[in-house]
Coordinates of C-alpha atoms in Angstrom, one line a residue:
M1 CA -2.1 -6.1 19.5
S2 CA -3.0 -4.5 16.2
K3 CA -0.3 -4.1 13.6
I4 CA -1.3 -0.5 13.1
E5 CA -3.5 1.5 15.4
V6 CA -4.5 5.1 14.6
K7 CA -6.1 7.1 17.4
N8 CA -7.8 10.5 17.0
L9 CA -5.7 11.5 14.1
D10 CA -6.1 14.9 12.4
L11 CA -4.0 16.2 9.5
Y12 CA -3.8 19.8 8.3
Y13 CA -2.2 21.3 5.2
G14 CA -1.8 24.9 6.5
E15 CA -5.3 25.9 7.5
F16 CA -7.0 23.1 5.5
H17 CA -8.3 20.3 7.7
A18 CA -7.6 17.3 5.4
L19 CA -8.2 14.4 7.8
K20 CA -10.6 14.6 10.7
N21 CA -10.5 12.4 13.8
I22 CA -9.5 9.2 12.2
N23 CA -9.5 6.0 14.2
F24 CA -8.4 2.8 12.4
R25 CA -6.9 -0.6 13.2
L26 CA -5.0 -2.9 10.9
E27 CA -4.6 -6.5 12.0
K28 CA -2.1 -9.1 10.8
Q29 CA -2.9 -10.5 7.3
D30 CA -5.7 -8.0 6.7
V31 CA -6.2 -6.6 3.2
T32 CA -8.0 -3.3 3.7
A33 CA -9.5 -1.5 0.7
L34 CA -9.8 2.3 1.1
I35 CA -12.7 3.6 -1.0
G36 CA -14.2 7.0 -1.5
P37 CA -14.4 9.8 -4.1
S38 CA -11.3 11.6 -5.3
G39 CA -9.9 14.1 -2.9
C40 CA -11.5 12.5 0.2
G41 CA -8.2 11.7 2.0
K42 CA -7.4 8.1 1.1
S43 CA -3.9 8.7 -0.3
T44 CA -3.2 11.3 2.3
F45 CA -4.0 8.7 5.0
I46 CA -1.8 5.9 3.7
R47 CA 1.1 8.3 3.3
I48 CA 0.9 9.0 7.0
L49 CA 1.6 5.3 7.7
N50 CA 5.2 5.5 6.3
R51 CA 5.6 9.3 7.1
M52 CA 5.7 10.4 3.5
N53 CA 3.8 13.5 4.5
D54 CA 6.9 14.6 6.4
L55 CA 8.1 15.9 3.1
I56 CA 5.3 18.5 2.9
P57 CA 6.3 21.7 4.9
S58 CA 2.8 22.8 5.6
C59 CA 1.6 19.4 6.9
R60 CA 0.7 19.2 10.6
I61 CA -0.5 16.0 12.3
T62 CA -2.1 15.4 15.7
G63 CA -3.1 12.2 17.3
E64 CA -1.3 8.8 17.4
V65 CA -0.2 6.2 14.9
L66 CA 1.1 3.1 16.6
F67 CA 3.0 0.4 14.8
D68 CA 3.3 -2.8 16.9
G69 CA 2.5 -0.5 19.8
Q70 CA 5.3 2.0 19.1
D71 CA 4.5 5.6 18.1
I72 CA 5.8 6.2 14.6
F73 CA 6.2 9.9 15.4
G74 CA 8.1 9.2 18.5
S75 CA 11.5 7.5 18.7
M76 CA 11.0 5.3 15.7
D77 CA 13.6 5.8 13.0
V78 CA 12.0 7.0 9.7
T79 CA 14.3 4.9 7.5
E80 CA 13.5 1.8 9.6
L81 CA 9.7 2.6 9.3
R82 CA 9.9 2.9 5.6
S83 CA 11.7 -0.4 5.2
R84 CA 8.9 -2.1 7.3
V85 CA 6.1 -0.3 5.5
G86 CA 6.5 -0.5 1.8
M87 CA 4.8 1.6 -0.8
V88 CA 3.6 0.9 -4.4
F89 CA 2.4 3.9 -6.3
Q90 CA -0.4 4.5 -8.8
K91 CA 1.9 4.7 -11.8
P92 CA 4.7 2.1 -12.1
N93 CA 8.0 3.9 -11.3
P94 CA 10.9 1.5 -12.0
F95 CA 14.3 3.1 -11.7
S96 CA 16.4 3.7 -14.8
M97 CA 18.5 0.6 -14.4
S98 CA 18.2 -3.2 -15.0
V99 CA 15.5 -5.4 -13.7
F100 CA 18.0 -7.0 -11.3
D101 CA 19.3 -3.7 -10.0
N102 CA 15.8 -2.4 -9.4
V103 CA 15.0 -5.2 -7.0
A104 CA 18.4 -5.3 -5.4
Y105 CA 18.6 -1.5 -5.0
G106 CA 17.1 -1.2 -1.5
K107 CA 19.3 -3.9 0.0
R108 CA 22.4 -2.4 -1.6
M109 CA 21.5 0.9 0.0
Q110 CA 21.4 -0.8 3.3
G111 CA 25.0 -2.0 2.7
L112 CA 24.4 -5.6 1.5
K113 CA 27.2 -6.4 -1.0
D114 CA 27.3 -10.2 -1.1
K115 CA 26.5 -11.2 -4.7
R116 CA 24.9 -14.6 -3.8
Q117 CA 22.7 -13.1 -1.2
L118 CA 21.5 -10.4 -3.5
E119 CA 20.8 -12.9 -6.2
D120 CA 18.7 -15.0 -3.8
I121 CA 16.8 -11.9 -2.6
V122 CA 16.1 -10.8 -6.2
E123 CA 14.9 -14.3 -7.3
T124 CA 12.7 -14.8 -4.2
S125 CA 11.2 -11.3 -4.5
L126 CA 10.4 -11.7 -8.3
K127 CA 8.8 -15.1 -7.6
K128 CA 6.6 -13.6 -4.9
A129 CA 5.6 -10.9 -7.3
A130 CA 4.7 -13.5 -9.9
L131 CA 7.3 -12.1 -12.3
W132 CA 10.3 -14.5 -12.2
E133 CA 9.3 -16.7 -15.1
E134 CA 8.7 -13.7 -17.3
V135 CA 12.0 -11.9 -16.6
K136 CA 14.5 -14.6 -15.4
D137 CA 16.3 -14.4 -18.8
R138 CA 16.1 -10.6 -18.9
L139 CA 17.5 -9.6 -15.5
K140 CA 20.2 -7.4 -17.1
K141 CA 17.8 -5.7 -19.5
P142 CA 16.4 -2.2 -18.7
A143 CA 13.3 -2.2 -16.5
Q144 CA 11.7 0.3 -18.8
A145 CA 11.6 -2.4 -21.5
L146 CA 8.9 -4.3 -19.5
S147 CA 5.2 -3.8 -20.1
G148 CA 3.2 -1.6 -17.8
G149 CA 1.8 -4.5 -15.8
Q150 CA 5.3 -6.1 -15.5
Q151 CA 6.7 -2.8 -14.4
Q152 CA 4.1 -2.6 -11.6
R153 CA 4.9 -6.2 -10.5
L154 CA 8.6 -5.2 -10.6
C155 CA 7.8 -2.3 -8.2
I156 CA 6.0 -4.8 -5.9
A157 CA 9.1 -7.1 -6.1
R158 CA 11.3 -4.1 -5.2
T159 CA 9.1 -3.5 -2.2
I160 CA 9.1 -7.1 -1.1
A161 CA 12.9 -7.3 -1.3
M162 CA 13.0 -4.9 1.7
E163 CA 11.1 -7.5 3.8
P164 CA 8.3 -5.2 4.8
E165 CA 5.5 -6.1 7.2
I166 CA 3.0 -3.9 5.6
I167 CA 2.5 -3.0 1.9
L168 CA 0.7 0.2 1.0
M169 CA -0.8 0.3 -2.6
D170 CA -2.1 3.6 -3.9
E171 CA -4.4 2.7 -6.8
P172 CA -1.8 0.2 -8.2
T173 CA -3.9 -0.9 -11.2
S174 CA -5.4 2.4 -12.4
A175 CA -2.8 2.8 -15.2
L176 CA -3.1 -0.9 -16.3
D177 CA -5.2 -2.8 -18.7
P178 CA -7.8 -5.4 -17.5
I179 CA -5.5 -8.4 -17.9
A180 CA -2.6 -6.7 -16.0
T181 CA -5.1 -5.6 -13.4
G182 CA -6.3 -9.2 -12.9
R183 CA -2.7 -10.3 -12.4
I184 CA -2.1 -7.7 -9.7
E185 CA -5.4 -8.7 -8.0
E186 CA -4.3 -12.3 -8.0
L187 CA -1.0 -11.3 -6.6
V188 CA -2.6 -9.4 -3.8
G189 CA -4.4 -12.6 -2.9
E190 CA -1.1 -14.4 -2.7
L191 CA 0.7 -11.7 -0.8
R192 CA -1.9 -11.4 1.9
K193 CA -0.6 -14.7 3.3
E194 CA 2.6 -13.0 4.4
Y195 CA 1.9 -9.2 4.6
C196 CA -0.7 -6.7 5.8
I197 CA -1.9 -4.8 2.8
I198 CA -3.8 -1.5 2.4
I199 CA -5.0 -0.8 -1.1
V200 CA -6.5 2.5 -2.3
T201 CA -9.0 1.9 -5.1
H202 CA -11.8 3.6 -7.0
A203 CA -13.1 0.3 -8.3
M204 CA -15.9 -1.1 -6.1
H205 CA -15.5 -4.6 -7.7
Q206 CA -11.8 -4.6 -7.0
A207 CA -12.4 -3.7 -3.3
S208 CA -14.9 -6.5 -3.0
R209 CA -12.6 -9.0 -4.7
V210 CA -9.3 -8.4 -3.0
S211 CA -10.0 -7.2 0.6
N212 CA -11.5 -8.6 3.8
K213 CA -11.9 -5.1 5.3
T214 CA -13.1 -1.9 3.7
A215 CA -12.9 1.7 4.9
F216 CA -15.0 4.4 3.3
F217 CA -13.6 7.9 3.3
L218 CA -15.6 11.1 2.6
L219 CA -14.4 14.7 2.9
G220 CA -11.6 13.8 5.2
E221 CA -13.7 11.6 7.5
L222 CA -13.5 7.8 7.9
V223 CA -17.3 7.3 7.6
E224 CA -17.4 3.5 7.9
Y225 CA -14.8 0.7 8.5
N226 CA -15.9 -2.9 8.7
S227 CA -15.6 -6.3 7.0
T228 CA -15.9 -5.9 3.3
R229 CA -19.0 -8.1 3.2
E230 CA -20.7 -5.9 5.8
V231 CA -19.8 -2.6 4.1
F232 CA -21.0 -3.8 0.7
T233 CA -24.1 -5.7 1.7
N234 CA -25.2 -4.0 5.0
P235 CA -23.6 -0.6 5.3
K236 CA -24.4 1.2 8.6
D237 CA -24.2 4.7 7.2
R238 CA -26.5 6.1 4.5
R239 CA -23.5 7.9 2.9
T240 CA -21.7 4.6 2.4
E241 CA -24.8 3.1 0.8
D242 CA -25.2 6.0 -1.5
Y243 CA -21.5 5.9 -2.6
I244 CA -21.5 2.1 -3.2
S245 CA -24.8 2.2 -5.1
G246 CA -23.4 5.0 -7.4
R247 CA -25.7 7.8 -6.2
F248 CA -22.7 10.0 -5.9
G249 CA -18.9 9.9 -6.3

C-alpha cells in the first residue's frame, strides 16, 4: 500500500481551477521533488496533504487523498493528520521563545509534561536535524539569535519532534546561502532513512541531488511523475524536457 495515494484530485479557488485531475503516489522512504514554474500548483498540492487549504474559505476539492488507505477528508482527525504529516516552510519561522521551547512546543500542546521525556525528545530531534552540537549550550537562548540556516534546521527539528511519517518541505532553502543550503540537502539525505519527504524546489540541481522521484507541474497539471533519473535524462513529455533544459520557466 502506498503511503499517500491521490486519485483524480481537482482543486478550485472560487471559479479558478488551480489543480487538474492529479494522480500521485508516495511510497515509504521516497524523497519526491516537485518542480515547475512559479504559480503552477506545487505549493497548493503539498498543502492539501495536511489539509492546510481548509483555512481558505473559497477552496473546494474533489477526488480522493488516501493516507495509509484512509481518506484524509473522511473520518480522519485533522490534528492527528497534521502531527503525522509535518510541514517546513520556505522562510524559517521559529517561535518567539527559546531553542528548547521551540522543539518541545508541539509535544507540550499534546499534554506531555514530563521534563525528562521532553529533554530526550528535544535532544533526539536536534540530533536528527544535525543541530545538536551547535545549540546544546544555547538551549535557553532565543531561537531568533540563530543564523538563518540554523533556524531552518530548528524548524525541521520542531517537525521531527512530533514523530511524523511524512515531512513536507516548501522551498526550504530558497532563503538560505549556499553553505546552509548544502547542510539542509545533506540533512534530507539522512532523514529519508526514516521519513517520506516531499520537497518543492525551483533548483533543478537540488531536485536531482536530493530526490529519487520527481514530479513536474505546469499550469495546475501533473505533467510527468517518474524516477528522478528518468525525468532528467529521458523525459516522456516535451514540456518536461523544455522546462528542464531551460527553454521556459
